[in-house]
Amino acid sequence: MNMTRRGLLAAAAASALAGCASIPTVRAGSYQARGANFAVSLSRPWSDLTAFAGTARGVRVLSIDGVALNGLYLATIEPEGSFVRVMDRDTPRPTYRADMSETELVEFVIDSLATMNYQAPEPAALRPQTLAGAPGVRFDITARTEAGLNMSGTALVARAGENLNILLFLAPSEHYYGAFAREIDAVFASATPA
C-alpha cells in the first residue's frame, strides 16, 4: 500500500512538472522579432507568448501580464500571408496582398482580429505615421472578447517593399490600455529598419 501511494505521488508530481513550460523573456532594449524586418526599443522586459497565441508564422506576441491583459504583436507579413493561424481549412483567413490600399490594410487587421474571435472590431482615428522609416497608417481599435470584455487597441501598418509590417497592441479598455498607452506610443515611435 505504501508503494502504491509513493507511485501515485511520483506520477502526480511528474505530470505536474511535465505541464510546466518555460516562457522566454525579451530583455529591455532593442528587439527584432524573428522574421520581422524592423526592430523596436522596449523600456522593460516582456514575456514572449508567441507559442501560446495562435498567430501565423512570423508573428511574435509579447506581453507583461498575459495576452488577455496586454498583447503587443509584431509582424512582417509576406504577400499571400496571414496574421492569424486558423485551426481548420474551412475557416477563411484574411490574406495580405501587396496591392492593398491603405484602407484595405486597415480592414486586413480588423478582419484578422475578427478571425481571432474578437467581437465587432472597429477602427477609428486613422492617421499617418511612419513605421521603420516607411509611410504607414496608425489607427485605434475597439472590440469585445467573446466573454464581453471591452478591449481597446492601436495598430500601425506600413509596407516594406512587397511585405507588410504590423505593430498591434490590445488590452482591456478599463485600466490596462490606459496604463500602457504611453509606453506603447514610445515602442511604435522607436521602430527602425533592421
XYZ file of C-alpha atoms in Angstrom:
194
model
C 0.000 0.000 0.000
C 2.843 2.355 0.887
C 4.482 1.698 -2.501
C 1.242 2.497 -4.288
C 0.975 5.876 -2.586
C 4.578 6.694 -3.442
C 3.981 5.631 -7.014
C 0.859 7.763 -7.261
C 2.652 10.747 -5.729
C 5.577 10.319 -8.121
C 3.214 10.054 -11.094
C 1.284 13.133 -9.972
C 4.498 15.121 -9.490
C 5.813 14.046 -12.896
C 2.532 15.031 -14.543
C 2.557 18.426 -12.861
C 6.145 19.104 -13.883
C 5.516 17.941 -17.447
C 2.858 20.636 -17.783
C 5.322 23.378 -16.882
C 6.703 25.288 -19.833
C 9.415 27.862 -19.840
C 8.263 31.213 -21.216
C 11.075 33.141 -22.894
C 11.715 36.690 -21.740
C 12.623 39.522 -24.091
C 15.031 41.935 -22.436
C 14.637 45.697 -22.339
C 16.409 47.455 -25.203
C 16.412 46.869 -28.935
C 14.292 43.907 -30.045
C 13.907 42.473 -33.524
C 11.192 39.841 -33.714
C 12.173 36.711 -35.578
C 11.049 37.133 -39.186
C 10.447 40.881 -38.854
C 12.438 43.359 -40.916
C 12.237 46.060 -38.237
C 13.309 46.475 -34.627
C 11.706 48.304 -31.699
C 13.017 49.569 -28.385
C 11.442 48.096 -25.242
C 11.691 50.014 -21.958
C 11.326 46.872 -19.825
C 11.352 43.079 -20.176
C 8.349 41.402 -21.837
C 7.352 37.728 -21.998
C 7.322 36.147 -25.454
C 3.973 34.305 -25.575
C 4.076 33.534 -29.296
C 3.853 29.779 -28.695
C 0.508 30.215 -26.908
C -1.090 32.894 -29.105
C -2.354 31.048 -32.188
C -0.852 33.510 -34.640
C 0.621 32.787 -38.052
C 4.288 32.126 -38.670
C 6.315 35.324 -38.450
C 4.007 36.993 -35.915
C 5.507 37.497 -32.452
C 3.371 38.177 -29.370
C 4.820 39.892 -26.314
C 3.050 40.545 -23.011
C 3.691 41.767 -19.475
C 0.651 40.254 -17.720
C -0.662 37.728 -20.270
C -2.199 38.209 -23.717
C -5.695 38.643 -22.269
C -4.461 41.709 -20.348
C -1.919 43.208 -22.752
C -0.587 41.885 -26.023
C 1.978 43.517 -28.298
C 2.050 41.907 -31.742
C 4.986 42.435 -34.125
C 4.970 41.015 -37.638
C 6.265 41.196 -41.158
C 3.737 39.525 -43.467
C 4.676 38.381 -46.968
C 2.201 38.553 -49.868
C -0.451 35.824 -49.562
C 0.481 35.534 -45.879
C -1.810 35.926 -42.899
C -1.676 37.490 -39.437
C -3.665 34.634 -37.871
C -3.447 30.867 -37.935
C -6.779 29.101 -38.358
C -7.320 25.663 -36.896
C -9.258 24.165 -39.792
C -9.315 24.517 -43.557
C -12.970 25.579 -43.637
C -12.374 28.831 -41.754
C -11.369 31.611 -44.128
C -8.387 33.667 -43.084
C -7.610 37.219 -44.147
C -4.732 37.232 -46.609
C -2.353 40.103 -47.299
C -1.856 41.263 -50.887
C 0.928 43.635 -51.928
C -1.532 45.768 -53.942
C -3.842 46.580 -50.998
C -4.791 50.220 -50.446
C -4.280 51.809 -47.032
C -7.978 51.302 -46.290
C -7.661 47.622 -47.205
C -4.622 47.291 -44.913
C -6.725 48.579 -42.007
C -9.507 46.145 -42.983
C -6.928 43.326 -43.109
C -6.022 43.963 -39.453
C -9.671 44.322 -38.387
C -10.665 41.133 -40.256
C -7.724 39.336 -38.634
C -8.988 40.359 -35.184
C -12.463 39.058 -36.057
C -10.867 35.757 -37.097
C -9.153 35.702 -33.673
C -12.697 35.729 -32.167
C -12.793 39.375 -31.131
C -16.359 40.621 -31.438
C -17.233 43.696 -33.539
C -13.692 45.049 -34.012
C -13.799 48.618 -35.325
C -11.064 51.006 -36.486
C -11.094 54.711 -35.594
C -8.895 57.799 -35.837
C -6.851 56.780 -38.883
C -3.740 58.939 -39.169
C -0.370 58.846 -40.932
C 2.674 57.621 -39.030
C 5.932 56.082 -40.160
C 6.962 52.550 -39.240
C 10.674 51.853 -39.535
C 11.036 54.840 -41.851
C 8.223 53.821 -44.211
C 4.966 55.759 -44.510
C 2.154 53.955 -42.750
C -1.273 54.213 -41.165
C -1.881 54.284 -37.422
C -5.378 53.667 -36.060
C -7.208 52.939 -32.852
C -9.254 49.781 -32.312
C -12.268 48.877 -30.207
C -13.575 45.320 -29.817
C -15.001 42.883 -27.279
C -13.870 39.454 -26.216
C -16.277 36.529 -26.551
C -16.988 36.949 -22.821
C -17.958 40.597 -23.383
C -14.858 42.380 -22.046
C -14.337 45.716 -23.819
C -10.930 45.913 -25.490
C -9.002 48.884 -26.817
C -6.014 48.861 -29.071
C -3.842 50.650 -31.537
C -2.183 49.429 -34.700
C 0.416 50.706 -37.132
C 0.810 49.190 -40.586
C 3.302 50.070 -43.322
C 4.630 48.422 -46.438
C 8.266 47.366 -46.621
C 8.787 46.546 -50.273
C 6.229 43.830 -51.044
C 5.823 42.890 -47.370
C 3.618 44.408 -44.669
C 4.984 45.450 -41.275
C 2.488 45.429 -38.406
C 2.642 46.662 -34.832
C -0.532 45.995 -32.835
C -1.347 46.429 -29.153
C -4.545 45.194 -27.462
C -5.632 45.428 -23.826
C -8.842 45.699 -21.795
C -10.262 49.216 -22.083
C -10.558 49.556 -18.329
C -7.172 50.252 -16.723
C -4.765 48.177 -18.850
C -4.964 50.077 -22.134
C -4.520 53.459 -20.457
C -1.755 52.155 -18.211
C 0.300 51.089 -21.244
C -0.636 53.817 -23.759
C 2.472 55.998 -23.345
C 4.819 53.035 -23.335
C 3.225 51.625 -26.490
C 3.414 55.017 -28.228
C 7.150 55.008 -27.470
C 7.537 51.444 -28.799
C 5.723 52.339 -32.035
C 7.807 55.514 -32.468
C 11.057 53.595 -31.868
C 10.677 51.233 -34.851
C 13.722 51.235 -37.127
C 14.612 49.159 -40.201
C 16.584 46.032 -39.349
